[in-house]
Short mmCIF file of C-alpha atoms in Angstrom, two decimals:
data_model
loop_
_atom_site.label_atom_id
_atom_site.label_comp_id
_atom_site.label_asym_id
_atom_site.label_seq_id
_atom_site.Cartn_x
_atom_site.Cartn_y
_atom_site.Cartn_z
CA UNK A 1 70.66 95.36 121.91
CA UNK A 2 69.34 98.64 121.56
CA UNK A 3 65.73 97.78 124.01
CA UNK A 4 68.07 95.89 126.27
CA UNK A 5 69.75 98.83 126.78
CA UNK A 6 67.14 101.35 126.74
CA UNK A 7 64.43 99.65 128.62
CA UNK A 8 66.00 100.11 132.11
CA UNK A 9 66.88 103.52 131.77
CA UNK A 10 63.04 104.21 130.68
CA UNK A 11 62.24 102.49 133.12
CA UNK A 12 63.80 103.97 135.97
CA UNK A 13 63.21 107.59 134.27
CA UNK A 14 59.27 106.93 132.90
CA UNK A 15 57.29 108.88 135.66
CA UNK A 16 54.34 106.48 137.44
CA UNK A 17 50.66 107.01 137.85
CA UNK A 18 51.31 108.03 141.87
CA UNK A 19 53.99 110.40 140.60
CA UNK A 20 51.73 112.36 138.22
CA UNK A 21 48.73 112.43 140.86
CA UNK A 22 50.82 113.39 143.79
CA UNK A 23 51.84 117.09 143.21
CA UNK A 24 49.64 119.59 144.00
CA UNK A 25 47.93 121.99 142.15
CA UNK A 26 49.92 125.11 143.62
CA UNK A 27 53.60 123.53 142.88
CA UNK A 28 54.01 123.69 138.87
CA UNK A 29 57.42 124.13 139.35
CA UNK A 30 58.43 121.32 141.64
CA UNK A 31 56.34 119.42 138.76
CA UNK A 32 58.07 120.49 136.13
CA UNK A 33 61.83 120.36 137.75
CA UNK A 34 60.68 116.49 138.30
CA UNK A 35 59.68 115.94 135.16
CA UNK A 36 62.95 116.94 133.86
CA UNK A 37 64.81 115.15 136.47
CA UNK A 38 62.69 112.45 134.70
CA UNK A 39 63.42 112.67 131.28
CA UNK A 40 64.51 109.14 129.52
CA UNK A 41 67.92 108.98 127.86
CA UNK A 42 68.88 108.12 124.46
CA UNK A 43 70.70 105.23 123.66
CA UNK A 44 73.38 107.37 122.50
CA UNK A 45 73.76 109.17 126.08
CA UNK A 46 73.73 105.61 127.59
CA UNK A 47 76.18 103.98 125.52
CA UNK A 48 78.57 106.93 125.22
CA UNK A 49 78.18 107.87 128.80
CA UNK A 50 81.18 105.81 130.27
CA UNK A 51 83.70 108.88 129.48
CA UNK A 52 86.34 109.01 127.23
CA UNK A 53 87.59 105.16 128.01
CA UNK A 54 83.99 104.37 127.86
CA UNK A 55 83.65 105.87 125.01
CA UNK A 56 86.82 103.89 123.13
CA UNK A 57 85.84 100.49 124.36
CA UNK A 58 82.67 101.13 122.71
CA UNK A 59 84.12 102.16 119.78
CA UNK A 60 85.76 98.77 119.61
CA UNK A 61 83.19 96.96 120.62
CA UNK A 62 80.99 97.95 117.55
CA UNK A 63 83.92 97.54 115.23
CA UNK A 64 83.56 93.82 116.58
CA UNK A 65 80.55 93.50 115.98
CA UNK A 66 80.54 94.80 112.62
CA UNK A 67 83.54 92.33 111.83
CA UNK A 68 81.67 89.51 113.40
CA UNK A 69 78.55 90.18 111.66
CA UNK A 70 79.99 90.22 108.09
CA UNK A 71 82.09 87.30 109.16
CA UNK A 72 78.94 85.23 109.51
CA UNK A 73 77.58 86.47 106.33
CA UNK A 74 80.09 85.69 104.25
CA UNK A 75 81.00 82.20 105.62
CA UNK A 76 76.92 81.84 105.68
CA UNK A 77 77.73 82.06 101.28
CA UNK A 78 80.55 79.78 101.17
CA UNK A 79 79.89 77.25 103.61
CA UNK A 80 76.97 75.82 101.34
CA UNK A 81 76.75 72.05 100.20
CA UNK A 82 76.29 73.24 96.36
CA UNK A 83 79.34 75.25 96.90
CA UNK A 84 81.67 72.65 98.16
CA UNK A 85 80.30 69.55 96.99
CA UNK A 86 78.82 69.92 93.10
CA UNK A 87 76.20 67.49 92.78
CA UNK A 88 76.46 66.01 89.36
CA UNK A 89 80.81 66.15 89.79
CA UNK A 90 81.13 62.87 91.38
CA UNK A 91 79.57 60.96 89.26
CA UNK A 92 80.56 62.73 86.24
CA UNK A 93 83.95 61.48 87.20
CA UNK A 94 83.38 58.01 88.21
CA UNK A 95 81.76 57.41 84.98
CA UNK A 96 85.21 59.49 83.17
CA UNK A 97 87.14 57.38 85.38
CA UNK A 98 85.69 53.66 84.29
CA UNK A 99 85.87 54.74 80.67
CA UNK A 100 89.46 55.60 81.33
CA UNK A 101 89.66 58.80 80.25
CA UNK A 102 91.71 60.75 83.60
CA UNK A 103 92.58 64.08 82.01
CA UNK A 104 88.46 64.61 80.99
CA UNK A 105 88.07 63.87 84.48
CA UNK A 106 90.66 66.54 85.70
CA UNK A 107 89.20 69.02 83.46
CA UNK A 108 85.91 68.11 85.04
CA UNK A 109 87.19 68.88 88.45
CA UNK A 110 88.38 72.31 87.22
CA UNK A 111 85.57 73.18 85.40
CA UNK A 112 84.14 73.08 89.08
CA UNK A 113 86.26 74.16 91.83
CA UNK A 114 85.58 73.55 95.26
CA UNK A 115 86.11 70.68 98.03
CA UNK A 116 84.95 68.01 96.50
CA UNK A 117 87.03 68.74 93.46
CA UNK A 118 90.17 69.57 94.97
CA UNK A 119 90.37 66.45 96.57
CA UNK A 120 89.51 64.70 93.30
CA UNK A 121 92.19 66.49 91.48
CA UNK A 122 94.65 65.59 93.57
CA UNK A 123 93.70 61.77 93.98
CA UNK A 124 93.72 62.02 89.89
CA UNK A 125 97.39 63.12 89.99
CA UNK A 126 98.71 60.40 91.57
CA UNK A 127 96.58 57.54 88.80
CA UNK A 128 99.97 56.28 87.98
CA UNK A 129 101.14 54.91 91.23
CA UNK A 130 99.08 52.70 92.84
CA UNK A 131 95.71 53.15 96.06
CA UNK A 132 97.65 53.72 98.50
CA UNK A 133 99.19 56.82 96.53
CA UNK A 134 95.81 57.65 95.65
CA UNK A 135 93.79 57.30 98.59
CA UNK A 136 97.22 59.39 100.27
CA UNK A 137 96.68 62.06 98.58
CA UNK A 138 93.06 62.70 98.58
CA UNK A 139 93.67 62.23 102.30
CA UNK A 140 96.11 65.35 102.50
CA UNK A 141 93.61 67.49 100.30
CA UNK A 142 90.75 66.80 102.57
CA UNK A 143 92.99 67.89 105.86
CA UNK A 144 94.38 71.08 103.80
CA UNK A 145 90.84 71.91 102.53
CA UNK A 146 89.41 71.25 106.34
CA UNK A 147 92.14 73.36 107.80
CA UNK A 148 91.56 76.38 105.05
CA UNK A 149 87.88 76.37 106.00
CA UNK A 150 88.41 76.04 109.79
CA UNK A 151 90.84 78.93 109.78
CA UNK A 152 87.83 80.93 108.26
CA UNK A 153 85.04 80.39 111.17
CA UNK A 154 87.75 80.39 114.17
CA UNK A 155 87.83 84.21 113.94
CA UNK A 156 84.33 84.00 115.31
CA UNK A 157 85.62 82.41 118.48
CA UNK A 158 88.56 85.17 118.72
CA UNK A 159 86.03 87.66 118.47
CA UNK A 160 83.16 85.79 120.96
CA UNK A 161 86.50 85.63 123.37
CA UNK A 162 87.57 88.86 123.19
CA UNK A 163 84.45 91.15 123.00
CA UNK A 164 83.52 89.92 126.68
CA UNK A 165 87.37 90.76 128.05
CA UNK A 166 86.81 94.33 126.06
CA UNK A 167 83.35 95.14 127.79
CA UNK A 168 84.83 94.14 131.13
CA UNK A 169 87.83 96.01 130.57
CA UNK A 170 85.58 99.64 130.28
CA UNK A 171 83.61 98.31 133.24
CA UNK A 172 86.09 98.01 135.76
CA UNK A 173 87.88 101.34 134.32
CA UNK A 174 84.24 102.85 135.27
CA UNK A 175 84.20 101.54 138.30
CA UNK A 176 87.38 102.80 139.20
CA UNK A 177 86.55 106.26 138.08
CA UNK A 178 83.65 106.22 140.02
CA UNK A 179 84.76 105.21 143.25
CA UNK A 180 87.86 107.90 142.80
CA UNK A 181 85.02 110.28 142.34
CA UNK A 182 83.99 109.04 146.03
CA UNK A 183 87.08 109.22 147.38
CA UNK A 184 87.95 113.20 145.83
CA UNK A 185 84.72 114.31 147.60
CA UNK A 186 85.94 112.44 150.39
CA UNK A 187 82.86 110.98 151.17
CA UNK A 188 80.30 113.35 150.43
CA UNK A 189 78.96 111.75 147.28
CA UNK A 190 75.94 109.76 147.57
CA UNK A 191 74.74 105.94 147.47
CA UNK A 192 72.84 107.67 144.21
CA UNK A 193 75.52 109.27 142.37
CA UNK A 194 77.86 106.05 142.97
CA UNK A 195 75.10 103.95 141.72
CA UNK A 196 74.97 106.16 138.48
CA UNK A 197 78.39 105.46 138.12
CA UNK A 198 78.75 101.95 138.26
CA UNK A 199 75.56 101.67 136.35
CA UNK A 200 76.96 103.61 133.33
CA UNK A 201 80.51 101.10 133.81
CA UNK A 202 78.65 98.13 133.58
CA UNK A 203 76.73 99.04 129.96
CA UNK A 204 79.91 98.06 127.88
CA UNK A 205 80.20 94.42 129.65
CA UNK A 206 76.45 93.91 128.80
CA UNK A 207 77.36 95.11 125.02
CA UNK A 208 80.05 92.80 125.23
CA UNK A 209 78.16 89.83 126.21
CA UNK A 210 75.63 90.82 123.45
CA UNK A 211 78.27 90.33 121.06
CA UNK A 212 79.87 87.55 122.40
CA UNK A 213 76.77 84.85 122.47
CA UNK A 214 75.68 85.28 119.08
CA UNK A 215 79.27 84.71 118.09
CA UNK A 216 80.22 81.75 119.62
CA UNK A 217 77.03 80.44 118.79
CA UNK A 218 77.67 80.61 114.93
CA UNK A 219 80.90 79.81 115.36
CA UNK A 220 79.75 76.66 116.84
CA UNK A 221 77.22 76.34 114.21
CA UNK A 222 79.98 76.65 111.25
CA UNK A 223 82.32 73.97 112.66
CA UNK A 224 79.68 71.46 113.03
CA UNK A 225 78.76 72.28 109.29
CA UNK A 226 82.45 71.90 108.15
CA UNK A 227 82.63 68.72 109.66
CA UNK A 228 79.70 67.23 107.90
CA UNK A 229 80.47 69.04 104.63
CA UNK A 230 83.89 67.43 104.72
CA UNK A 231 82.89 64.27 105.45
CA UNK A 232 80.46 63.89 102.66
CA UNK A 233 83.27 65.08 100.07
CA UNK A 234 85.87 62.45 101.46
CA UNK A 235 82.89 59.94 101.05
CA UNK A 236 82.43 61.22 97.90
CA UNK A 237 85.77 61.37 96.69
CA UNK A 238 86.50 57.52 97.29
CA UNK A 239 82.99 56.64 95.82
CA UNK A 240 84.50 58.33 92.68
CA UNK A 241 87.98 56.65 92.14
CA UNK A 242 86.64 53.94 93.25
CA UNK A 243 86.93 52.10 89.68
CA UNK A 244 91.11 52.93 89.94
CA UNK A 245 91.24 51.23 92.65
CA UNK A 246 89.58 48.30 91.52
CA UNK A 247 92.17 48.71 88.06
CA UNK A 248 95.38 48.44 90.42
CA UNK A 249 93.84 45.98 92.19
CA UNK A 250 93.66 43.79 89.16
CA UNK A 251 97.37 44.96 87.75
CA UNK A 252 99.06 44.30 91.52
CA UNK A 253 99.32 40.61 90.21
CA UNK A 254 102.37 40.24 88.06
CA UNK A 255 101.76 38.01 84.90
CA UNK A 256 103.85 34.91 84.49
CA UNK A 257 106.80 35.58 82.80
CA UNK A 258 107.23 33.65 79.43
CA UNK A 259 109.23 30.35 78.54
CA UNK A 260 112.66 31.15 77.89
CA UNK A 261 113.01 29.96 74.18
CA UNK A 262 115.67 26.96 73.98
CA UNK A 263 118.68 27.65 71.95
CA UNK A 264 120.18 25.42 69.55
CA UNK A 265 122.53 23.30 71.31
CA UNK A 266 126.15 23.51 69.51
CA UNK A 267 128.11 20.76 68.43
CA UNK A 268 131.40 19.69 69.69
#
């Protein structure tokens, strides 16, 4: 951000060979005046030289930025396969699960917290009813999980939505400024000085474009992870309880009822 901003103004300020070999010997002054006319700007002086409301839209702008940027970072940390899915959990309970031991299984899951575990959990506290109860409920804690982690990444896509509105917001507020500038002088101001103008008005649109891209992009990037990530823990998941569904499916048939035993027949 900083060389996209920088270069043009060095490069419309950096003198040329033809500039440097033109003046005369005899004209120091009208060398040096040019050279100062000449002199590159900062960064600083071209991102803070939109005024005051140029000056608070770029304030805001780089408190998006700074939001966005730890945003990514910290979803980048939770958003991780060995974070939501625990390798060895699944089949840690599968195996708890045939041997028929549920609450070493739930402790399992809590021992371990994360996607893949939630889901478990709650597919575990329904055991006593039958698949459909099960399968139900790990069903919910998938959508609830999905949901939580969704809500995390779609501030990426406020931000990557807003930072461009923001950065066109200080530009048109520049432009506006400068063209009043035009009209108070009533004309007199030149092509040059209204060029300056919108020039400086436009830096906080580019800024906000800068932010916007890489924004959107990792939002995108997230989502598409989230949707894998909770696809492999609902696979998971019924992989794991699969042996309790293979139990109800064996108790859904009712066993014949016993012979009623014959009483002894009374005598009249």
């Amino acid at each position: 951000m900083i060389w996209l901003l920088a270069a043009p103004a060095w490069a419309q300020t950096s003198p040329t060979p033809s500039d440097v070999a033109s003046p005369s010997a005899g004209a120091p002054e009208e060398t040096a005046a040019a050279s100062a006319e000449r002199a590159p700007l900062t960064f600083f002086q071209i991102v803070f030289s939109g005024g005051p409301l140029g000056i608070a839209n770029m304030v805001v702008l780089i408190g998006l930025s700074l939001t966005a940027a730890a945003l990514v970072f910290d979803n980048l940390l939770l958003i991780r396969k060995r974070q939501l899915i625990p390798p060895d959990l699944a089949g840690d309970v599968r195996r708890l699960v045939g041997e028929g031991q549920i609450p070493r299984a739930v402790a399992q899951c809590q021992e371990q917290p994360g996607l893949l575990s939630f889901v478990l959990e709650r597919g575990l506290s329904e055991h006593d009813g039958g698949w459909p109860e099960i399968e139900k409920a790990m069903e919910d804690a998938t959508a609830e999980q999905a949901a939580r982690l969704y809500r995390r990444v779609e501030y990426l896509n406020v931000i990557g939505n807003i930072a461009p509105m923001v950065g066109l917001l200080g530009t048109v507020t520049g432009m506006l400024l400068a063209f009043k500038q035009v009209a108070d002088s009533e004309g007199s101001a030149g092509a040059a000085q209204l060029a300056d103008g919108i020039y400086q008005a436009l830096v906080t649109t580019v800024v906000g474009l800068i932010i916007a891209i890489p924004a959107l992009g990792a939002f995108a990037l997230l989502r598409s992870r989230i949707d894998q990530l909770v696809a492999e823990a609902a696979y998971a998941a019924l992989h794991a309880l699969s042996p309790l569904k293979k139990q109800r499916a064996g108790g859904e048939v009712p066993a014949p009822p016993p012979p009623p035993v014959p009483g002894k027949m009374r005598r009249e």
